[in-house]
Short mmCIF file of C-alpha atoms in Angstrom, two decimals:
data_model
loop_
_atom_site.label_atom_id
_atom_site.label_comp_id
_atom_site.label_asym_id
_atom_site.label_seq_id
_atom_site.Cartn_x
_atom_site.Cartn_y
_atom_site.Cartn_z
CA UNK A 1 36.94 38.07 -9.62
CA UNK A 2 36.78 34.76 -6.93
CA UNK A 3 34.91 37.42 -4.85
CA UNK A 4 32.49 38.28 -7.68
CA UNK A 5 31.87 34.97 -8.31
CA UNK A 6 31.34 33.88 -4.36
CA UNK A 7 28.56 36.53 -4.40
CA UNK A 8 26.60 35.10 -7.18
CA UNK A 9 27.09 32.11 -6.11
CA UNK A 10 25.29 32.81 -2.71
CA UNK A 11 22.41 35.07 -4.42
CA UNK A 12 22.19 31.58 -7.14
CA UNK A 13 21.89 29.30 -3.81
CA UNK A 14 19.10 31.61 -1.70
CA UNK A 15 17.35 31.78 -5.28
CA UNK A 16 17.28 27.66 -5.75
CA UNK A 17 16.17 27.81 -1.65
CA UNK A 18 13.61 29.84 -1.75
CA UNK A 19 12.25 28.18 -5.14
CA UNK A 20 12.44 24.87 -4.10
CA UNK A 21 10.52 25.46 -0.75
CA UNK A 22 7.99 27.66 -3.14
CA UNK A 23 7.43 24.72 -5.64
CA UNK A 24 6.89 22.21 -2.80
CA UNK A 25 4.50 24.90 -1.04
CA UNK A 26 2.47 24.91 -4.56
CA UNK A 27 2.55 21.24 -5.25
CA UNK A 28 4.45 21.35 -8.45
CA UNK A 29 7.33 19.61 -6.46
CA UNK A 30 6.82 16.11 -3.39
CA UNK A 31 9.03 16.49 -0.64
CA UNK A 32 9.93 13.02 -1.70
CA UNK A 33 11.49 13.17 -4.84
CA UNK A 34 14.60 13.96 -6.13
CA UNK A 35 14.24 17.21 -8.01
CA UNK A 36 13.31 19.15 -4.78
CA UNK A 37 16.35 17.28 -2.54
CA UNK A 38 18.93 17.67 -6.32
CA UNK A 39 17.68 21.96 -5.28
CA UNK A 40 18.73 21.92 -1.75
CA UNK A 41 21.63 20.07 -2.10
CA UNK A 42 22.73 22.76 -5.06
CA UNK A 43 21.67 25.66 -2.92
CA UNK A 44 23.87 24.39 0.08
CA UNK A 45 26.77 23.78 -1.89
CA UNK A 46 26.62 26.97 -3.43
CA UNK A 47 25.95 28.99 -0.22
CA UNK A 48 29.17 26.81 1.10
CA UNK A 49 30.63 28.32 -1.95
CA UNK A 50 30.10 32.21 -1.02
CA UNK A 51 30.96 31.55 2.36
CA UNK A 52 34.51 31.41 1.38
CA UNK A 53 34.85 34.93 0.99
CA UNK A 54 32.68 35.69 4.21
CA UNK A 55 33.29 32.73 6.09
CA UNK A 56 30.55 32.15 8.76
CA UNK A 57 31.00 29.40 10.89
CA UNK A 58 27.51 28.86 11.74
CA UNK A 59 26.53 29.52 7.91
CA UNK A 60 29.25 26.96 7.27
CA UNK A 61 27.87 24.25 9.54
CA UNK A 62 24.43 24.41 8.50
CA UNK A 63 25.22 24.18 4.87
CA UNK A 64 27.77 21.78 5.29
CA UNK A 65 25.30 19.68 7.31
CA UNK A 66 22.02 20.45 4.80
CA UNK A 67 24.63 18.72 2.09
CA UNK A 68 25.29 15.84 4.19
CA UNK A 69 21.43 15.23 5.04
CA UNK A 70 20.84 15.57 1.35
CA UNK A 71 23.15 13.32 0.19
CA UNK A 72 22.19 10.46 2.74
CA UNK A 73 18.90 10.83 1.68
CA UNK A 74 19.50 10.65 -2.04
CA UNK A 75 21.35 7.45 -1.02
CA UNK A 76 18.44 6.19 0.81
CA UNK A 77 16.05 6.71 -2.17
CA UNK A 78 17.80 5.15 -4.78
CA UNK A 79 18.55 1.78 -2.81
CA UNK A 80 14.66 1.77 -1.94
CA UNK A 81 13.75 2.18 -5.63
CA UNK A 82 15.71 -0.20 -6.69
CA UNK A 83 14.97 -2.90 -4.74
CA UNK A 84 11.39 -2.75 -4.84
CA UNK A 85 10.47 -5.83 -6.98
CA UNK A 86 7.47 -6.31 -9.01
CA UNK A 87 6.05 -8.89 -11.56
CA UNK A 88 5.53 -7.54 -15.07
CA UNK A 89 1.82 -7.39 -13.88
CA UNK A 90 1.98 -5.20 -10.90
CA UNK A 91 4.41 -2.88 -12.87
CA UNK A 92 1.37 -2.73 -15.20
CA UNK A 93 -1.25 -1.56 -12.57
CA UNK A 94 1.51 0.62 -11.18
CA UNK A 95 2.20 2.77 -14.04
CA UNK A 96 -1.33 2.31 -14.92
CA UNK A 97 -3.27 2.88 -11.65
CA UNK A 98 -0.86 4.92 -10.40
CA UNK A 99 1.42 7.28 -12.24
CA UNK A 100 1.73 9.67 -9.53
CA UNK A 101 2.98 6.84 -7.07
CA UNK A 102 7.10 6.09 -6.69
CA UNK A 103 7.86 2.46 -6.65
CA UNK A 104 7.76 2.26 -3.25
CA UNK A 105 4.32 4.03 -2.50
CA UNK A 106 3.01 2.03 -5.38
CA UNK A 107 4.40 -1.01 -3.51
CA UNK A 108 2.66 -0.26 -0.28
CA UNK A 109 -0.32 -0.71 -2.14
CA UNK A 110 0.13 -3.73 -4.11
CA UNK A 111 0.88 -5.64 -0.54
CA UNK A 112 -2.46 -4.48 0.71
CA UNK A 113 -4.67 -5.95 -1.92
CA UNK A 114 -4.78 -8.91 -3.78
CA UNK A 115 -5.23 -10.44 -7.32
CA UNK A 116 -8.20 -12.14 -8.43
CA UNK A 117 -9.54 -13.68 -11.99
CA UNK A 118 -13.51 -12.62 -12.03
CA UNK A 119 -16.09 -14.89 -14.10
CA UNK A 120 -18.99 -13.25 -15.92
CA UNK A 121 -21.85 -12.46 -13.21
CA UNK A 122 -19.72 -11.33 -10.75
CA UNK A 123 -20.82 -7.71 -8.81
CA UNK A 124 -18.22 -5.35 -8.18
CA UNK A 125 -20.45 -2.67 -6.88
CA UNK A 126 -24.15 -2.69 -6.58
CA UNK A 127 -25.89 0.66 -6.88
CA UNK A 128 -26.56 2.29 -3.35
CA UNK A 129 -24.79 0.03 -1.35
CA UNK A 130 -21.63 1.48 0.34
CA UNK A 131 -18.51 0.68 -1.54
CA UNK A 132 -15.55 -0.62 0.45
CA UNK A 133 -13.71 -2.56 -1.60
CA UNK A 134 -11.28 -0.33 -4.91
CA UNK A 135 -11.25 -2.58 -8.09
CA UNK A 136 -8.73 -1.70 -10.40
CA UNK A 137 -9.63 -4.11 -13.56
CA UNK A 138 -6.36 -4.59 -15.70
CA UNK A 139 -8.35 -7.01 -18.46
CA UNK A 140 -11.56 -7.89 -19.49
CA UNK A 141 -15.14 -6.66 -19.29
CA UNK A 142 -17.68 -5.46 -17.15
CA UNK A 143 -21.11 -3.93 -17.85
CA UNK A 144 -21.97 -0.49 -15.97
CA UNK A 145 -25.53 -0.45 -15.07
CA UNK A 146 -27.69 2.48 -13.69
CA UNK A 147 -31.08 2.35 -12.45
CA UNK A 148 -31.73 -0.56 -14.80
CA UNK A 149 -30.44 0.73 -17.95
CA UNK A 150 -26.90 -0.13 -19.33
CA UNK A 151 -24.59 3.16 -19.68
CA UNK A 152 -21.15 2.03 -20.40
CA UNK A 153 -18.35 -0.65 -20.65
CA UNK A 154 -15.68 -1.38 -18.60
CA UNK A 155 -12.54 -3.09 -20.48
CA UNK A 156 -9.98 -1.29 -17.64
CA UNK A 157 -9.83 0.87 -14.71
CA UNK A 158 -10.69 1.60 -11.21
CA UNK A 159 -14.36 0.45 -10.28
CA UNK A 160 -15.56 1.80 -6.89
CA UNK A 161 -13.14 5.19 -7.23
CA UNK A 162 -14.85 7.54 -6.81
CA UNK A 163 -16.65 6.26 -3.23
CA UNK A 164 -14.22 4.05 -1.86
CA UNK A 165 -12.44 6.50 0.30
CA UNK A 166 -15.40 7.95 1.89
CA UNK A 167 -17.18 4.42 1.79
CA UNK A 168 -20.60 6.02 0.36
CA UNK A 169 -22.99 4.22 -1.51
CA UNK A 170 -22.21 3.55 -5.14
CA UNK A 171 -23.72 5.37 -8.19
CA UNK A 172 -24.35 2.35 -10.28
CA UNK A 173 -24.02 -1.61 -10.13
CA UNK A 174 -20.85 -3.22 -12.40
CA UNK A 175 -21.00 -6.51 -13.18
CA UNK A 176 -18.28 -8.48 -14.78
CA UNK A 177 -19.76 -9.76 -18.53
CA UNK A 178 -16.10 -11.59 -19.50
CA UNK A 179 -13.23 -13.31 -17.85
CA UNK A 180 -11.63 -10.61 -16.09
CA UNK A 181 -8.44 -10.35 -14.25
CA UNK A 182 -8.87 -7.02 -11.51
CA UNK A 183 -6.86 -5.93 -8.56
CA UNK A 184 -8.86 -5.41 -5.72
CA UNK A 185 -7.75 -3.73 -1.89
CA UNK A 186 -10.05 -2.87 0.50
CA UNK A 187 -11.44 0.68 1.76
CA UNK A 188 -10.32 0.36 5.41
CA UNK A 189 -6.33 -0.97 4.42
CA UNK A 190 -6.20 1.85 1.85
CA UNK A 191 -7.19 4.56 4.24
CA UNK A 192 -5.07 2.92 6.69
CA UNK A 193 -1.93 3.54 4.43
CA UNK A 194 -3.31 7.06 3.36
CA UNK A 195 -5.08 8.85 6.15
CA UNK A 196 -1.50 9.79 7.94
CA UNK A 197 0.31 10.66 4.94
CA UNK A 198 -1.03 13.40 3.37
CA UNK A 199 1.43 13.46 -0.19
CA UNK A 200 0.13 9.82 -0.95
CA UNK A 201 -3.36 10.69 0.00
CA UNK A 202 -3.17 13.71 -2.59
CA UNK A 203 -1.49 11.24 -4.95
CA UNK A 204 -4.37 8.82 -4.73
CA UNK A 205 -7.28 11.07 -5.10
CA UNK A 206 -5.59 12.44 -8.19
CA UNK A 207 -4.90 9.39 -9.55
CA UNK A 208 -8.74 8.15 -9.17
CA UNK A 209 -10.04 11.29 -10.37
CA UNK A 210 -7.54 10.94 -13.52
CA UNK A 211 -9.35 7.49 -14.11
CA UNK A 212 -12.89 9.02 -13.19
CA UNK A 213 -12.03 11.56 -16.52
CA UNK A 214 -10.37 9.35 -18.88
CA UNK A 215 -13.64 6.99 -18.40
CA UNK A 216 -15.97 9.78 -18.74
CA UNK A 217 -14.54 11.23 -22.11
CA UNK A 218 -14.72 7.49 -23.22
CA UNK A 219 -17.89 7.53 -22.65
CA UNK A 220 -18.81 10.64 -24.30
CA UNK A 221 -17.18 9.66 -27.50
CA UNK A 222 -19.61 6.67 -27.75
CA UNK A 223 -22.15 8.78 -26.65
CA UNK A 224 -21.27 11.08 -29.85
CA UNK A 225 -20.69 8.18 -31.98
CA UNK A 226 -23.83 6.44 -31.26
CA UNK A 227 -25.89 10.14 -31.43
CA UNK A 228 -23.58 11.61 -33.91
CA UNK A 229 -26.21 14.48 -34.58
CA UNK A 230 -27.10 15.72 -30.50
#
Protein backbone atom coordinates (compact mmCIF):
# COMPACT_ATOMS: atom_id res chain seq x y z
CA UNK A 1 0.00 0.00 0.00
CA UNK A 2 2.95 2.91 1.04
CA UNK A 3 4.29 1.78 -2.40
CA UNK A 4 0.93 2.34 -4.15
CA UNK A 5 0.56 5.43 -2.70
CA UNK A 6 4.41 6.72 -3.47
CA UNK A 7 3.50 6.05 -7.14
CA UNK A 8 0.55 8.27 -7.28
CA UNK A 9 2.02 10.51 -5.51
CA UNK A 10 4.87 11.00 -8.14
CA UNK A 11 2.35 10.69 -11.29
CA UNK A 12 0.06 13.65 -8.93
CA UNK A 13 3.48 15.79 -8.71
CA UNK A 14 4.69 15.47 -12.71
CA UNK A 15 0.83 16.21 -13.37
CA UNK A 16 0.82 19.66 -11.07
CA UNK A 17 4.55 20.25 -13.01
CA UNK A 18 3.69 19.98 -16.16
CA UNK A 19 0.31 22.04 -15.55
CA UNK A 20 1.73 24.71 -13.84
CA UNK A 21 4.52 25.36 -16.50
CA UNK A 22 1.43 24.88 -19.17
CA UNK A 23 -0.80 27.58 -17.43
CA UNK A 24 2.14 30.04 -17.17
CA UNK A 25 3.04 29.17 -20.97
CA UNK A 26 -0.80 30.20 -21.78
CA UNK A 27 -1.05 33.19 -19.56
CA UNK A 28 -3.77 31.97 -17.33
CA UNK A 29 -1.04 31.86 -14.54
CA UNK A 30 2.23 35.13 -13.76
CA UNK A 31 5.31 33.65 -12.84
CA UNK A 32 4.86 36.01 -9.98
CA UNK A 33 2.12 34.94 -8.06
CA UNK A 34 1.43 32.53 -5.69
CA UNK A 35 -0.84 29.99 -7.30
CA UNK A 36 1.89 28.97 -9.86
CA UNK A 37 4.90 28.89 -6.93
CA UNK A 38 1.73 27.04 -4.17
CA UNK A 39 2.00 24.19 -7.76
CA UNK A 40 5.65 23.72 -7.73
CA UNK A 41 6.12 23.64 -4.30
CA UNK A 42 3.18 20.73 -4.19
CA UNK A 43 4.71 18.96 -7.12
CA UNK A 44 8.23 18.86 -5.36
CA UNK A 45 6.99 17.72 -2.23
CA UNK A 46 5.10 15.10 -3.72
CA UNK A 47 7.85 13.87 -6.12
CA UNK A 48 10.05 13.93 -2.65
CA UNK A 49 7.22 11.79 -1.58
CA UNK A 50 7.58 8.87 -4.34
CA UNK A 51 11.12 9.02 -4.09
CA UNK A 52 10.92 7.15 -0.92
CA UNK A 53 10.22 4.02 -2.47
CA UNK A 54 12.81 4.68 -5.39
CA UNK A 55 15.10 6.84 -3.73
CA UNK A 56 17.18 8.90 -6.25
CA UNK A 57 19.66 10.99 -4.89
CA UNK A 58 19.81 13.40 -7.61
CA UNK A 59 15.81 13.30 -7.85
CA UNK A 60 16.05 13.91 -4.12
CA UNK A 61 18.27 16.98 -4.29
CA UNK A 62 16.52 18.73 -6.90
CA UNK A 63 13.18 18.40 -5.29
CA UNK A 64 14.39 18.99 -2.03
CA UNK A 65 16.08 22.15 -3.35
CA UNK A 66 12.87 23.27 -5.81
CA UNK A 67 10.97 23.20 -2.14
CA UNK A 68 13.47 25.28 -0.54
CA UNK A 69 13.57 27.95 -3.51
CA UNK A 70 9.82 27.91 -3.30
CA UNK A 71 9.43 28.47 0.05
CA UNK A 72 12.02 31.44 0.25
CA UNK A 73 10.26 32.93 -2.36
CA UNK A 74 6.79 32.66 -0.90
CA UNK A 75 8.53 34.32 2.09
CA UNK A 76 9.84 37.02 0.00
CA UNK A 77 6.39 37.85 -1.50
CA UNK A 78 4.39 38.11 1.37
CA UNK A 79 6.84 40.55 3.34
CA UNK A 80 6.87 42.73 0.01
CA UNK A 81 3.06 42.81 -0.08
CA UNK A 82 2.70 43.68 3.04
CA UNK A 83 4.74 46.37 3.46
CA UNK A 84 3.88 48.24 0.52
CA UNK A 85 1.96 51.26 1.96
CA UNK A 86 -0.59 53.27 0.28
CA UNK A 87 -3.07 56.15 1.15
CA UNK A 88 -6.74 55.23 0.81
CA UNK A 89 -6.38 57.20 -2.53
CA UNK A 90 -3.69 55.36 -4.30
CA UNK A 91 -5.36 52.03 -3.14
CA UNK A 92 -8.27 53.54 -5.12
CA UNK A 93 -6.40 54.08 -8.49
CA UNK A 94 -4.72 50.77 -7.78
CA UNK A 95 -7.59 48.54 -7.72
CA UNK A 96 -9.13 50.86 -10.10
CA UNK A 97 -6.42 51.54 -12.75
CA UNK A 98 -4.93 48.53 -12.21
CA UNK A 99 -6.51 45.26 -11.23
CA UNK A 100 -4.08 43.16 -12.92
CA UNK A 101 -1.11 44.88 -10.94
CA UNK A 102 0.20 43.23 -7.31
CA UNK A 103 0.80 45.82 -4.73
CA UNK A 104 4.11 46.12 -5.51
CA UNK A 105 3.92 46.58 -9.42
CA UNK A 106 1.07 48.90 -8.70
CA UNK A 107 3.52 50.70 -6.38
CA UNK A 108 6.22 51.12 -8.94
CA UNK A 109 3.83 53.11 -10.66
CA UNK A 110 2.35 55.32 -8.19
CA UNK A 111 6.19 56.58 -7.38
CA UNK A 112 6.58 57.50 -11.00
CA UNK A 113 3.73 59.88 -11.36
CA UNK A 114 2.22 62.36 -9.40
CA UNK A 115 -1.13 63.80 -8.09
CA UNK A 116 -2.64 66.83 -9.30
CA UNK A 117 -6.21 68.77 -8.70
CA UNK A 118 -7.19 70.10 -12.47
CA UNK A 119 -9.48 73.37 -12.82
CA UNK A 120 -12.04 73.57 -15.63
CA UNK A 121 -10.09 74.57 -18.99
CA UNK A 122 -7.39 72.51 -18.47
CA UNK A 123 -6.14 70.15 -21.78
CA UNK A 124 -5.25 66.76 -21.12
CA UNK A 125 -4.75 65.80 -24.69
CA UNK A 126 -5.22 67.88 -27.72
CA UNK A 127 -6.26 66.05 -30.88
CA UNK A 128 -3.15 65.15 -33.13
CA UNK A 129 -0.58 66.10 -30.95
CA UNK A 130 1.56 63.18 -29.59
CA UNK A 131 0.47 62.06 -26.21
CA UNK A 132 3.17 61.55 -23.58
CA UNK A 133 1.78 62.10 -20.56
CA UNK A 134 -1.18 58.81 -19.04
CA UNK A 135 -4.01 60.59 -17.04
CA UNK A 136 -5.84 58.41 -14.94
CA UNK A 137 -8.82 60.84 -13.61
CA UNK A 138 -10.16 59.37 -10.21
CA UNK A 139 -12.99 62.42 -9.85
CA UNK A 140 -14.56 64.91 -11.71
CA UNK A 141 -15.25 65.88 -15.31
CA UNK A 142 -13.84 66.34 -18.51
CA UNK A 143 -15.40 66.96 -21.95
CA UNK A 144 -14.14 64.62 -24.95
CA UNK A 145 -14.01 66.58 -28.06
CA UNK A 146 -13.45 65.37 -31.71
CA UNK A 147 -12.93 67.40 -34.66
CA UNK A 148 -15.03 70.13 -33.05
CA UNK A 149 -17.97 68.26 -31.98
CA UNK A 150 -18.48 66.97 -28.33
CA UNK A 151 -18.70 62.95 -28.17
CA UNK A 152 -18.55 61.97 -24.62
CA UNK A 153 -17.92 62.63 -20.85
CA UNK A 154 -15.29 61.80 -18.78
CA UNK A 155 -16.26 61.44 -14.88
CA UNK A 156 -13.18 58.59 -14.47
CA UNK A 157 -10.54 56.77 -16.21
CA UNK A 158 -7.40 56.73 -18.13
CA UNK A 159 -7.14 59.75 -20.68
CA UNK A 160 -4.23 59.37 -23.17
CA UNK A 161 -4.44 55.20 -23.00
CA UNK A 162 -4.66 54.20 -25.75
CA UNK A 163 -1.41 56.35 -27.34
CA UNK A 164 0.68 56.88 -24.51
CA UNK A 165 2.87 53.89 -24.92
CA UNK A 166 3.63 54.37 -28.46
CA UNK A 167 3.57 58.29 -27.95
CA UNK A 168 1.28 58.82 -31.24
CA UNK A 169 -0.83 61.61 -31.74
CA UNK A 170 -4.12 61.65 -29.89
CA UNK A 171 -7.60 60.90 -31.38
CA UNK A 172 -9.43 63.72 -29.76
CA UNK A 173 -8.77 66.83 -27.37
CA UNK A 174 -10.13 66.35 -23.41
CA UNK A 175 -10.56 69.15 -21.56
CA UNK A 176 -11.32 69.24 -17.91
CA UNK A 177 -15.13 71.04 -17.53
CA UNK A 178 -15.10 70.50 -13.35
CA UNK A 179 -12.71 70.38 -10.49
CA UNK A 180 -10.97 67.29 -11.09
CA UNK A 181 -8.54 65.35 -9.10
CA UNK A 182 -6.35 62.88 -11.90
CA UNK A 183 -3.18 60.93 -11.57
CA UNK A 184 -0.89 61.67 -14.13
CA UNK A 185 2.87 59.75 -15.06
CA UNK A 186 4.61 60.36 -17.94
CA UNK A 187 5.15 58.22 -21.28
CA UNK A 188 8.97 57.95 -21.07
CA UNK A 189 8.99 56.81 -16.90
CA UNK A 190 6.20 54.33 -17.72
CA UNK A 191 8.01 52.69 -20.56
CA UNK A 192 11.02 52.93 -18.54
CA UNK A 193 9.41 50.62 -15.81
CA UNK A 194 7.69 48.44 -18.59
CA UNK A 195 9.83 47.99 -21.65
CA UNK A 196 12.21 45.26 -19.70
CA UNK A 197 9.58 43.47 -18.00
CA UNK A 198 7.46 41.90 -20.21
CA UNK A 199 4.51 40.40 -17.42
CA UNK A 200 3.91 44.13 -16.31
CA UNK A 201 4.00 45.36 -19.82
CA UNK A 202 1.19 42.69 -20.69
CA UNK A 203 -0.48 43.76 -17.44
CA UNK A 204 -0.59 47.37 -18.49
CA UNK A 205 -1.81 47.11 -21.98
CA UNK A 206 -4.61 44.96 -20.63
CA UNK A 207 -5.45 47.08 -18.10
CA UNK A 208 -5.74 50.25 -20.60
CA UNK A 209 -7.53 48.33 -23.08
CA UNK A 210 -10.03 47.16 -20.13
CA UNK A 211 -10.59 51.02 -19.57
CA UNK A 212 -10.61 51.74 -23.47
CA UNK A 213 -13.95 49.07 -23.38
CA UNK A 214 -15.65 49.93 -20.28
CA UNK A 215 -15.60 53.71 -21.74
CA UNK A 216 -16.73 52.68 -25.06
CA UNK A 217 -19.86 50.61 -23.90
CA UNK A 218 -20.56 53.79 -21.75
CA UNK A 219 -20.68 55.53 -24.45
CA UNK A 220 -22.82 53.41 -26.50
CA UNK A 221 -25.48 53.25 -23.90
CA UNK A 222 -25.89 57.08 -24.18
CA UNK A 223 -25.59 56.76 -27.63
CA UNK A 224 -28.77 54.28 -27.42
CA UNK A 225 -30.40 56.33 -24.87
CA UNK A 226 -30.16 59.53 -26.62
CA UNK A 227 -31.17 57.60 -30.25
CA UNK A 228 -33.26 55.03 -28.61
CA UNK A 229 -34.78 54.09 -32.13
CA UNK A 230 -31.14 53.64 -34.48
Amino acid sequence: MPELVAHWAGYLGVALYLSSYALLQSGVLRGSGYTYTLMNLAAAFLVLVSLSQDFNLSSALIQTSWIIVSLIGLAKRVFLQHSVTMTAEEAALSRNAFPSFSRVQARRILDLGHWVNLAPGTLLTTEGVPVRTLNYMLSGEAKVICAGQEIATINSGFIGEINVLSEGAATATVCVSQPSRAFLVSARALKSVVQFDYEQHSFLVSDLRNDTGRKLQSLNADLSKSYPNT
